Amino acid sequence: MAIKTSSIENCPTRRDQPAWDRAVPSSNCSLHDAEDFCRDLAASHYENFTVATHLVPRRLRQDLANVYSFARWSDDLADESMSTEEATTSLSVWREQLKDCFEGRVHHPVFIALAQTVQQHRLPIE
């Protein structure tokens, strides 16, 4: 399977092709688009996520989707890599993007949405 590299992420990707393709936003990805992306990503991976969202208050559902999308993407970078080295590199880039997110520099739709959740709930990077 060929490796596709996103210029925005600088990170090799290989997972579910439609999801990965949608994860490369134009430079004007809005918060609304990023939140839509996170909801779609969360709902498309496991049907249990959709069920679980009904157990949390409606006001927290988008935040849950944002955090879940970050965790899901992180897990996929590790699990879907072709080698330990590739996983290590991908996760290192992803970790740097998380640090950037907490410093207000976001480009990936997961981090655009997550930044809103982080700010609203004053989540620490830990």
Tab-separated table of N, CA, C and O in Angstrom:
chain	number	residue	atom	x	y	z
A	1	MET	N	0.845	-1.164	0.000
A	1	MET	CA	0.000	0.000	0.000
A	1	MET	C	0.897	1.236	0.000
A	1	MET	O	1.834	1.325	0.759
A	2	ALA	N	0.586	2.197	-0.810
A	2	ALA	CA	1.423	3.394	-0.952
A	2	ALA	C	1.239	4.329	0.234
A	2	ALA	O	0.169	4.417	0.813
A	3	ILE	N	2.297	5.022	0.551
A	3	ILE	CA	2.240	6.010	1.623
A	3	ILE	C	1.838	7.340	1.026
A	3	ILE	O	2.358	7.762	0.013
A	4	LYS	N	0.921	7.984	1.670
A	4	LYS	CA	0.479	9.311	1.275
A	4	LYS	C	0.975	10.267	2.346
A	4	LYS	O	0.804	10.012	3.524
A	5	THR	N	1.580	11.358	1.974
A	5	THR	CA	2.071	12.331	2.939
A	5	THR	C	1.325	13.635	2.753
A	5	THR	O	1.246	14.160	1.659
A	6	SER	N	0.770	14.127	3.831
A	6	SER	CA	0.070	15.394	3.808
A	6	SER	C	1.067	16.518	4.043
A	6	SER	O	1.856	16.466	4.963
A	7	SER	N	1.027	17.526	3.221
A	7	SER	CA	1.931	18.655	3.415
A	7	SER	C	1.580	19.414	4.685
A	7	SER	O	2.443	20.021	5.299
A	8	ILE	N	0.330	19.383	5.082
A	8	ILE	CA	-0.078	20.077	6.297
A	8	ILE	C	0.423	19.310	7.521
A	8	ILE	O	0.944	19.876	8.454
A	9	GLU	N	0.297	18.018	7.507
A	9	GLU	CA	0.653	17.218	8.663
A	9	GLU	C	2.120	16.811	8.669
A	9	GLU	O	2.662	16.522	9.714
A	10	ASN	N	2.744	16.736	7.488
A	10	ASN	CA	4.093	16.193	7.376
A	10	ASN	C	4.183	14.854	8.081
A	10	ASN	O	5.110	14.575	8.813
A	11	CYS	N	3.180	14.048	7.869
A	11	CYS	CA	3.066	12.797	8.601
A	11	CYS	C	2.532	11.729	7.650
A	11	CYS	O	1.492	11.916	7.043
A	12	PRO	N	3.230	10.594	7.491
A	12	PRO	CA	2.719	9.556	6.609
A	12	PRO	C	1.402	9.011	7.136
A	12	PRO	O	1.244	8.854	8.341
A	13	THR	N	0.490	8.751	6.214
A	13	THR	CA	-0.807	8.222	6.607
A	13	THR	C	-1.189	7.066	5.702
A	13	THR	O	-0.781	6.997	4.571
A	14	ARG	N	-1.990	6.171	6.229
A	14	ARG	CA	-2.305	4.998	5.446
A	14	ARG	C	-3.667	4.403	5.825
A	14	ARG	O	-4.064	3.390	5.338
A	15	ARG	N	-4.392	4.933	6.700
A	15	ARG	CA	-5.604	4.338	7.249
A	15	ARG	C	-6.767	4.387	6.267
A	15	ARG	O	-6.585	4.373	5.082
A	16	ASP	N	-7.933	4.462	6.761
A	16	ASP	CA	-9.168	4.559	6.010
A	16	ASP	C	-9.051	5.727	5.028
A	16	ASP	O	-9.063	6.875	5.419
A	17	GLN	N	-8.887	5.427	3.764
A	17	GLN	CA	-8.557	6.455	2.783
A	17	GLN	C	-9.531	7.629	2.767
A	17	GLN	O	-9.094	8.761	2.787
A	18	PRO	N	-10.848	7.425	2.753
A	18	PRO	CA	-11.725	8.600	2.756
A	18	PRO	C	-11.535	9.487	3.989
A	18	PRO	O	-11.515	10.699	3.885
A	19	ALA	N	-11.354	8.887	5.167
A	19	ALA	CA	-11.142	9.683	6.384
A	19	ALA	C	-9.821	10.434	6.309
A	19	ALA	O	-9.753	11.606	6.652
A	20	TRP	N	-8.769	9.764	5.848
A	20	TRP	CA	-7.471	10.434	5.752
A	20	TRP	C	-7.526	11.572	4.728
A	20	TRP	O	-6.986	12.632	4.964
A	21	ASP	N	-8.185	11.338	3.623
A	21	ASP	CA	-8.277	12.378	2.605
A	21	ASP	C	-9.022	13.602	3.132
A	21	ASP	O	-8.649	14.734	2.861
A	22	ARG	N	-10.073	13.372	3.891
A	22	ARG	CA	-10.839	14.484	4.448
A	22	ARG	C	-10.064	15.213	5.519
A	22	ARG	O	-10.366	16.341	5.854
A	23	ALA	N	-9.039	14.583	6.046
A	23	ALA	CA	-8.268	15.180	7.137
A	23	ALA	C	-7.247	16.196	6.649
A	23	ALA	O	-6.558	16.797	7.432
A	24	VAL	N	-7.142	16.375	5.372
A	24	VAL	CA	-6.224	17.368	4.825
A	24	VAL	C	-7.068	18.559	4.386
A	24	VAL	O	-7.528	18.622	3.256
A	25	PRO	N	-7.322	19.478	5.315
A	25	PRO	CA	-8.226	20.589	5.003
A	25	PRO	C	-7.551	21.656	4.167
A	25	PRO	O	-6.330	21.720	4.091
A	26	SER	N	-8.374	22.481	3.570
A	26	SER	CA	-7.812	23.661	2.926
A	26	SER	C	-7.316	24.579	4.032
A	26	SER	O	-7.624	24.384	5.199
A	27	SER	N	-6.579	25.585	3.675
A	27	SER	CA	-5.999	26.467	4.687
A	27	SER	C	-7.068	27.270	5.421
A	27	SER	O	-6.791	27.890	6.426
A	28	ASN	N	-8.309	27.237	4.940
A	28	ASN	CA	-9.367	28.002	5.593
A	28	ASN	C	-10.399	27.102	6.274
A	28	ASN	O	-11.565	27.421	6.315
A	29	CYS	N	-9.950	25.978	6.841
A	29	CYS	CA	-10.847	25.072	7.562
A	29	CYS	C	-11.420	25.810	8.770
A	29	CYS	O	-10.679	26.286	9.633
A	30	SER	N	-12.721	25.907	8.810
A	30	SER	CA	-13.379	26.626	9.897
A	30	SER	C	-13.577	25.713	11.104
A	30	SER	O	-13.486	24.487	11.001
A	31	LEU	N	-13.881	26.317	12.239
A	31	LEU	CA	-14.203	25.541	13.437
A	31	LEU	C	-15.401	24.642	13.163
A	31	LEU	O	-15.402	23.470	13.533
A	32	HIS	N	-16.389	25.167	12.493
A	32	HIS	CA	-17.582	24.380	12.161
A	32	HIS	C	-17.209	23.145	11.334
A	32	HIS	O	-17.665	22.035	11.625
A	33	ASP	N	-16.382	23.332	10.312
A	33	ASP	CA	-15.946	22.206	9.481
A	33	ASP	C	-15.138	21.203	10.290
A	33	ASP	O	-15.285	19.989	10.122
A	34	ALA	N	-14.281	21.703	11.167
A	34	ALA	CA	-13.456	20.821	11.997
A	34	ALA	C	-14.329	20.021	12.963
A	34	ALA	O	-14.097	18.820	13.172
A	35	GLU	N	-15.328	20.660	13.529
A	35	GLU	CA	-16.239	19.938	14.438
A	35	GLU	C	-17.051	18.897	13.679
A	35	GLU	O	-17.259	17.783	14.183
A	36	ASP	N	-17.500	19.232	12.477
A	36	ASP	CA	-18.187	18.242	11.631
A	36	ASP	C	-17.272	17.056	11.372
A	36	ASP	O	-17.696	15.893	11.434
A	37	PHE	N	-16.016	17.340	11.059
A	37	PHE	CA	-15.048	16.286	10.794
A	37	PHE	C	-14.911	15.368	12.006
A	37	PHE	O	-14.933	14.140	11.879
A	38	CYS	N	-14.790	15.950	13.193
A	38	CYS	CA	-14.625	15.141	14.401
A	38	CYS	C	-15.860	14.295	14.681
A	38	CYS	O	-15.738	13.122	15.052
A	39	ARG	N	-17.040	14.856	14.501
A	39	ARG	CA	-18.259	14.063	14.700
A	39	ARG	C	-18.318	12.911	13.696
A	39	ARG	O	-18.636	11.775	14.060
A	40	ASP	N	-17.994	13.195	12.439
A	40	ASP	CA	-18.001	12.151	11.411
A	40	ASP	C	-16.959	11.076	11.707
A	40	ASP	O	-17.225	9.883	11.570
A	41	LEU	N	-15.773	11.489	12.108
A	41	LEU	CA	-14.710	10.547	12.414
A	41	LEU	C	-15.106	9.659	13.582
A	41	LEU	O	-14.966	8.430	13.526
A	42	ALA	N	-15.632	10.262	14.631
A	42	ALA	CA	-16.045	9.497	15.808
A	42	ALA	C	-17.168	8.522	15.462
A	42	ALA	O	-17.121	7.353	15.859
A	43	ALA	N	-18.135	8.966	14.714
A	43	ALA	CA	-19.273	8.111	14.369
A	43	ALA	C	-18.900	7.011	13.384
A	43	ALA	O	-19.497	5.932	13.396
A	44	SER	N	-17.909	7.254	12.551
A	44	SER	CA	-17.586	6.279	11.508
A	44	SER	C	-16.715	5.134	11.992
A	44	SER	O	-16.673	4.092	11.354
A	45	HIS	N	-16.042	5.291	13.108
A	45	HIS	CA	-15.139	4.239	13.561
A	45	HIS	C	-15.851	3.136	14.327
A	45	HIS	O	-15.629	1.969	14.077
A	46	TYR	N	-16.647	3.499	15.262
A	46	TYR	CA	-17.314	2.484	16.073
A	46	TYR	C	-18.716	2.942	16.401
A	46	TYR	O	-18.923	4.076	16.815
A	47	GLU	N	-19.669	2.023	16.254
A	47	GLU	CA	-21.048	2.366	16.555
A	47	GLU	C	-21.245	2.647	18.035
A	47	GLU	O	-22.141	3.376	18.428
A	48	ASN	N	-20.369	2.114	18.901
A	48	ASN	CA	-20.497	2.351	20.341
A	48	ASN	C	-20.320	3.819	20.694
A	48	ASN	O	-20.884	4.283	21.674
A	49	PHE	N	-19.544	4.554	19.921
A	49	PHE	CA	-19.355	5.968	20.230
A	49	PHE	C	-20.688	6.701	20.134
A	49	PHE	O	-21.012	7.504	20.999
A	50	THR	N	-21.455	6.429	19.102
A	50	THR	CA	-22.745	7.093	18.921
A	50	THR	C	-23.666	6.793	20.089
A	50	THR	O	-24.356	7.684	20.587
A	51	VAL	N	-23.669	5.560	20.546
A	51	VAL	CA	-24.484	5.187	21.705
A	51	VAL	C	-23.984	5.909	22.948
A	51	VAL	O	-24.771	6.462	23.722
A	52	ALA	N	-22.685	5.944	23.147
A	52	ALA	CA	-22.106	6.574	24.336
A	52	ALA	C	-22.405	8.065	24.397
A	52	ALA	O	-22.555	8.617	25.504
A	53	THR	N	-22.505	8.718	23.256
A	53	THR	CA	-22.754	10.162	23.283
A	53	THR	C	-24.101	10.493	23.927
A	53	THR	O	-24.261	11.579	24.466
A	54	HIS	N	-25.023	9.569	23.894
A	54	HIS	CA	-26.335	9.822	24.496
A	54	HIS	C	-26.293	9.716	26.016
A	54	HIS	O	-27.258	10.077	26.685
A	55	LEU	N	-25.178	9.270	26.550
A	55	LEU	CA	-25.024	9.165	27.997
A	55	LEU	C	-24.440	10.429	28.615
A	55	LEU	O	-24.409	10.563	29.829
A	56	VAL	N	-23.984	11.342	27.787
A	56	VAL	CA	-23.426	12.606	28.285
A	56	VAL	C	-24.382	13.736	27.913
A	56	VAL	O	-25.132	13.631	26.936
A	57	PRO	N	-24.357	14.805	28.668
A	57	PRO	CA	-25.241	15.937	28.344
A	57	PRO	C	-24.962	16.459	26.928
A	57	PRO	O	-23.819	16.463	26.471
A	58	ARG	N	-26.003	16.886	26.257
A	58	ARG	CA	-25.897	17.389	24.885
A	58	ARG	C	-24.822	18.473	24.766
A	58	ARG	O	-24.067	18.509	23.802
A	59	ARG	N	-24.682	19.338	25.768
A	59	ARG	CA	-23.719	20.442	25.717
A	59	ARG	C	-22.270	19.954	25.685
A	59	ARG	O	-21.371	20.700	25.303
A	60	LEU	N	-22.029	18.689	26.057
A	60	LEU	CA	-20.668	18.139	26.074
A	60	LEU	C	-20.381	17.190	24.912
A	60	LEU	O	-19.260	16.719	24.762
A	61	ARG	N	-21.362	16.917	24.089
A	61	ARG	CA	-21.190	15.919	23.021
A	61	ARG	C	-20.143	16.316	21.993
A	61	ARG	O	-19.355	15.481	21.552
A	62	GLN	N	-20.110	17.579	21.599
A	62	GLN	CA	-19.088	17.999	20.632
A	62	GLN	C	-17.705	17.899	21.255
A	62	GLN	O	-16.763	17.439	20.612
A	63	ASP	N	-17.588	18.298	22.513
A	63	ASP	CA	-16.295	18.193	23.194
A	63	ASP	C	-15.843	16.738	23.273
A	63	ASP	O	-14.668	16.430	23.062
A	64	LEU	N	-16.774	15.845	23.557
A	64	LEU	CA	-16.452	14.420	23.602
A	64	LEU	C	-15.973	13.937	22.233
A	64	LEU	O	-14.977	13.215	22.130
A	65	ALA	N	-16.643	14.360	21.180
A	65	ALA	CA	-16.232	13.975	19.819
A	65	ALA	C	-14.837	14.521	19.506
A	65	ALA	O	-14.025	13.835	18.883
A	66	ASN	N	-14.543	15.733	19.954
A	66	ASN	CA	-13.236	16.337	19.694
A	66	ASN	C	-12.122	15.565	20.400
A	66	ASN	O	-11.089	15.254	19.793
A	67	VAL	N	-12.337	15.253	21.662
A	67	VAL	CA	-11.324	14.506	22.427
A	67	VAL	C	-11.207	13.081	21.890
A	67	VAL	O	-10.102	12.561	21.725
A	68	TYR	N	-12.338	12.460	21.600
A	68	TYR	CA	-12.306	11.100	21.050
A	68	TYR	C	-11.553	11.077	19.724
A	68	TYR	O	-10.757	10.163	19.477
A	69	SER	N	-11.783	12.054	18.877
A	69	SER	CA	-11.109	12.091	17.574
A	69	SER	C	-9.600	12.194	17.736
A	69	SER	O	-8.844	11.543	17.013
A	70	PHE	N	-9.151	12.997	18.694
A	70	PHE	CA	-7.718	13.077	18.969
A	70	PHE	C	-7.189	11.709	19.409
A	70	PHE	O	-6.183	11.226	18.892
A	71	ALA	N	-7.881	11.076	20.332
A	71	ALA	CA	-7.440	9.766	20.834
A	71	ALA	C	-7.507	8.698	19.743
A	71	ALA	O	-6.599	7.873	19.602
A	72	ARG	N	-8.564	8.721	18.952
A	72	ARG	CA	-8.737	7.738	17.872
A	72	ARG	C	-7.623	7.890	16.847
A	72	ARG	O	-7.030	6.930	16.382
A	73	TRP	N	-7.348	9.135	16.452
A	73	TRP	CA	-6.308	9.399	15.457
A	73	TRP	C	-4.951	8.958	15.992
A	73	TRP	O	-4.161	8.347	15.275
A	74	SER	N	-4.695	9.255	17.267
A	74	SER	CA	-3.431	8.841	17.896
A	74	SER	C	-3.284	7.329	17.852
A	74	SER	O	-2.224	6.797	17.497
A	75	ASP	N	-4.338	6.641	18.217
A	75	ASP	CA	-4.322	5.184	18.218
A	75	ASP	C	-4.113	4.635	16.808
A	75	ASP	O	-3.335	3.693	16.613
A	76	ASP	N	-4.760	5.233	15.835
A	76	ASP	CA	-4.609	4.775	14.452
A	76	ASP	C	-3.188	4.990	13.944
A	76	ASP	O	-2.657	4.160	13.206
A	77	LEU	N	-2.567	6.093	14.332
A	77	LEU	CA	-1.180	6.324	13.913
A	77	LEU	C	-0.276	5.209	14.416
A	77	LEU	O	0.631	4.765	13.710
A	78	ALA	N	-0.541	4.749	15.609
A	78	ALA	CA	0.266	3.660	16.168
A	78	ALA	C	-0.114	2.317	15.548
A	78	ALA	O	0.756	1.566	15.097
A	79	ASP	N	-1.396	2.043	15.493
A	79	ASP	CA	-1.852	0.717	15.068
A	79	ASP	C	-1.783	0.474	13.568
A	79	ASP	O	-1.629	-0.662	13.139
A	80	GLU	N	-1.931	1.506	12.768
A	80	GLU	CA	-2.006	1.330	11.323
A	80	GLU	C	-0.679	1.547	10.610
A	80	GLU	O	-0.611	1.443	9.392
A	81	SER	N	0.342	1.849	11.343
A	81	SER	CA	1.657	2.057	10.728
A	81	SER	C	2.235	0.725	10.285
A	81	SER	O	1.962	-0.318	10.873
A	82	MET	N	3.068	0.786	9.253
A	82	MET	CA	3.669	-0.425	8.708
A	82	MET	C	4.880	-0.894	9.512
A	82	MET	O	5.314	-2.015	9.354
A	83	SER	N	5.416	-0.014	10.352
A	83	SER	CA	6.585	-0.389	11.135
A	83	SER	C	6.609	0.414	12.428
A	83	SER	O	5.928	1.437	12.550
A	84	THR	N	7.402	-0.051	13.359
A	84	THR	CA	7.578	0.663	14.613
A	84	THR	C	8.181	2.036	14.356
A	84	THR	O	7.779	3.033	14.976
A	85	GLU	N	9.118	2.106	13.437
A	85	GLU	CA	9.765	3.377	13.121
A	85	GLU	C	8.763	4.378	12.559
A	85	GLU	O	8.765	5.561	12.916
A	86	GLU	N	7.920	3.913	11.645
A	86	GLU	CA	6.904	4.795	11.065
A	86	GLU	C	5.935	5.275	12.141
A	86	GLU	O	5.582	6.465	12.187
A	87	ALA	N	5.518	4.380	13.024
A	87	ALA	CA	4.611	4.760	14.110
A	87	ALA	C	5.268	5.789	15.018
A	87	ALA	O	4.643	6.788	15.396
A	88	THR	N	6.519	5.566	15.348
A	88	THR	CA	7.243	6.493	16.220
A	88	THR	C	7.341	7.871	15.587
A	88	THR	O	7.095	8.893	16.246
A	89	THR	N	7.664	7.922	14.309
A	89	THR	CA	7.765	9.201	13.601
A	89	THR	C	6.409	9.898	13.538
A	89	THR	O	6.297	11.090	13.843
A	90	SER	N	5.389	9.157	13.166
A	90	SER	CA	4.044	9.734	13.049
A	90	SER	C	3.553	10.268	14.384
A	90	SER	O	2.994	11.367	14.466
A	91	LEU	N	3.759	9.496	15.438
A	91	LEU	CA	3.309	9.931	16.760
A	91	LEU	C	4.120	11.113	17.275
A	91	LEU	O	3.585	11.980	17.976
A	92	SER	N	5.375	11.186	16.908
A	92	SER	CA	6.206	12.332	17.291
A	92	SER	C	5.684	13.609	16.636
A	92	SER	O	5.568	14.660	17.289
A	93	VAL	N	5.358	13.542	15.359
A	93	VAL	CA	4.790	14.693	14.651
A	93	VAL	C	3.445	15.071	15.272
A	93	VAL	O	3.158	16.250	15.500
A	94	TRP	N	2.635	14.069	15.571
A	94	TRP	CA	1.318	14.301	16.168
A	94	TRP	C	1.459	14.961	17.540
A	94	TRP	O	0.726	15.880	17.891
A	95	ARG	N	2.451	14.535	18.334
A	95	ARG	CA	2.704	15.130	19.647
A	95	ARG	C	3.096	16.607	19.499
A	95	ARG	O	2.645	17.450	20.275
A	96	GLU	N	3.911	16.908	18.503
A	96	GLU	CA	4.296	18.307	18.262
A	96	GLU	C	3.080	19.138	17.876
A	96	GLU	O	2.951	20.295	18.275
A	97	GLN	N	2.180	18.540	17.104
A	97	GLN	CA	0.956	19.261	16.727
A	97	GLN	C	0.064	19.489	17.945
A	97	GLN	O	-0.628	20.505	18.028
A	98	LEU	N	0.086	18.563	18.895
A	98	LEU	CA	-0.669	18.763	20.133
A	98	LEU	C	-0.081	19.941	20.908
A	98	LEU	O	-0.823	20.799	21.403
A	99	LYS	N	1.230	19.991	21.000
A	99	LYS	CA	1.878	21.131	21.672
A	99	LYS	C	1.507	22.436	20.965
A	99	LYS	O	1.183	23.441	21.618
A	100	ASP	N	1.538	22.425	19.642
A	100	ASP	CA	1.141	23.606	18.869
A	100	ASP	C	-0.305	24.001	19.174
A	100	ASP	O	-0.628	25.188	19.286
A	101	CYS	N	-1.173	23.009	19.303
A	101	CYS	CA	-2.584	23.253	19.609
A	101	CYS	C	-2.725	24.036	20.907
A	101	CYS	O	-3.489	24.997	20.992
A	102	PHE	N	-1.954	23.643	21.917
A	102	PHE	CA	-2.025	24.319	23.206
A	102	PHE	C	-1.379	25.704	23.171
A	102	PHE	O	-1.560	26.493	24.083
A	103	GLU	N	-0.647	25.987	22.111
A	103	GLU	CA	-0.031	27.304	21.940
A	103	GLU	C	-0.773	28.143	20.892
A	103	GLU	O	-0.298	29.203	20.489
A	104	GLY	N	-1.927	27.635	20.436
A	104	GLY	CA	-2.768	28.402	19.524
A	104	GLY	C	-2.432	28.280	18.051
A	104	GLY	O	-2.935	29.047	17.243
A	105	ARG	N	-1.581	27.320	17.690
A	105	ARG	CA	-1.232	27.102	16.276
A	105	ARG	C	-1.844	25.768	15.836
A	105	ARG	O	-1.351	24.709	16.219
A	106	VAL	N	-2.910	25.840	15.053
A	106	VAL	CA	-3.607	24.626	14.635
A	106	VAL	C	-3.836	24.624	13.129
A	106	VAL	O	-4.084	25.673	12.530
A	107	HIS	N	-3.730	23.444	12.543
A	107	HIS	CA	-3.965	23.292	11.112
A	107	HIS	C	-4.835	22.078	10.813
A	107	HIS	O	-5.649	22.124	9.910
A	108	HIS	N	-4.633	21.002	11.521
A	108	HIS	CA	-5.378	19.761	11.311
A	108	HIS	C	-6.778	19.921	11.908
A	108	HIS	O	-6.923	20.524	12.971
A	109	PRO	N	-7.816	19.408	11.263
A	109	PRO	CA	-9.180	19.595	11.784
A	109	PRO	C	-9.372	19.058	13.195
A	109	PRO	O	-10.122	19.642	13.977
A	110	VAL	N	-8.698	17.978	13.554
A	110	VAL	CA	-8.826	17.457	14.912
A	110	VAL	C	-8.337	18.499	15.912
A	110	VAL	O	-8.977	18.752	16.935
A	111	PHE	N	-7.222	19.140	15.612
A	111	PHE	CA	-6.677	20.130	16.542
A	111	PHE	C	-7.439	21.447	16.507
A	111	PHE	O	-7.500	22.150	17.521
A	112	ILE	N	-8.020	21.793	15.375
A	112	ILE	CA	-8.857	22.995	15.309
A	112	ILE	C	-10.036	22.834	16.260
A	112	ILE	O	-10.343	23.724	17.054
A	113	ALA	N	-10.678	21.678	16.223
A	113	ALA	CA	-11.811	21.412	17.114
A	113	ALA	C	-11.351	21.221	18.559
A	113	ALA	O	-11.966	21.751	19.491
A	114	LEU	N	-10.274	20.475	18.743
A	114	LEU	CA	-9.772	20.216	20.096
A	114	LEU	C	-9.364	21.507	20.796
A	114	LEU	O	-9.589	21.663	22.005
A	115	ALA	N	-8.800	22.444	20.075
A	115	ALA	CA	-8.386	23.717	20.678
A	115	ALA	C	-9.566	24.423	21.337
A	115	ALA	O	-9.430	25.019	22.412
A	116	GLN	N	-10.720	24.361	20.711
A	116	GLN	CA	-11.925	24.965	21.272
A	116	GLN	C	-12.292	24.279	22.589
A	116	GLN	O	-12.606	24.933	23.574
A	117	THR	N	-12.229	22.971	22.611
A	117	THR	CA	-12.542	22.200	23.822
A	117	THR	C	-11.533	22.493	24.928
A	117	THR	O	-11.901	22.690	26.083
A	118	VAL	N	-10.274	22.521	24.573
A	118	VAL	CA	-9.198	22.807	25.532
A	118	VAL	C	-9.420	24.169	26.175
A	118	VAL	O	-9.343	24.316	27.397
A	119	GLN	N	-9.700	25.154	25.356
A	119	GLN	CA	-9.892	26.517	25.860
A	119	GLN	C	-11.146	26.614	26.722
A	119	GLN	O	-11.120	27.171	27.815
A	120	GLN	N	-12.234	26.060	26.242
A	120	GLN	CA	-13.514	26.176	26.942
A	120	GLN	C	-13.478	25.494	28.303
A	120	GLN	O	-14.050	25.989	29.269
A	121	HIS	N	-12.797	24.359	28.393
A	121	HIS	CA	-12.787	23.583	29.639
A	121	HIS	C	-11.469	23.685	30.400
A	121	HIS	O	-11.272	22.992	31.385
A	122	ARG	N	-10.584	24.545	29.891
A	122	ARG	CA	-9.283	24.761	30.524
A	122	ARG	C	-8.550	23.440	30.787
A	122	ARG	O	-8.027	23.207	31.879
A	123	LEU	N	-8.502	22.613	29.757
A	123	LEU	CA	-7.838	21.323	29.884
A	123	LEU	C	-6.329	21.514	29.840
A	123	LEU	O	-5.817	22.256	28.999
A	124	PRO	N	-5.612	20.834	30.729
A	124	PRO	CA	-4.144	20.882	30.658
A	124	PRO	C	-3.659	19.904	29.601
A	124	PRO	O	-4.349	18.944	29.253
A	125	ILE	N	-2.483	20.119	29.093
A	125	ILE	CA	-1.941	19.245	28.059
A	125	ILE	C	-1.746	17.818	28.580
A	125	ILE	O	-1.834	16.861	27.813
A	126	GLU	N	-1.491	17.681	29.847
A	126	GLU	CA	-1.328	16.348	30.420
A	126	GLU	C	-2.596	15.549	30.288
A	126	GLU	O	-2.604	14.366	30.225
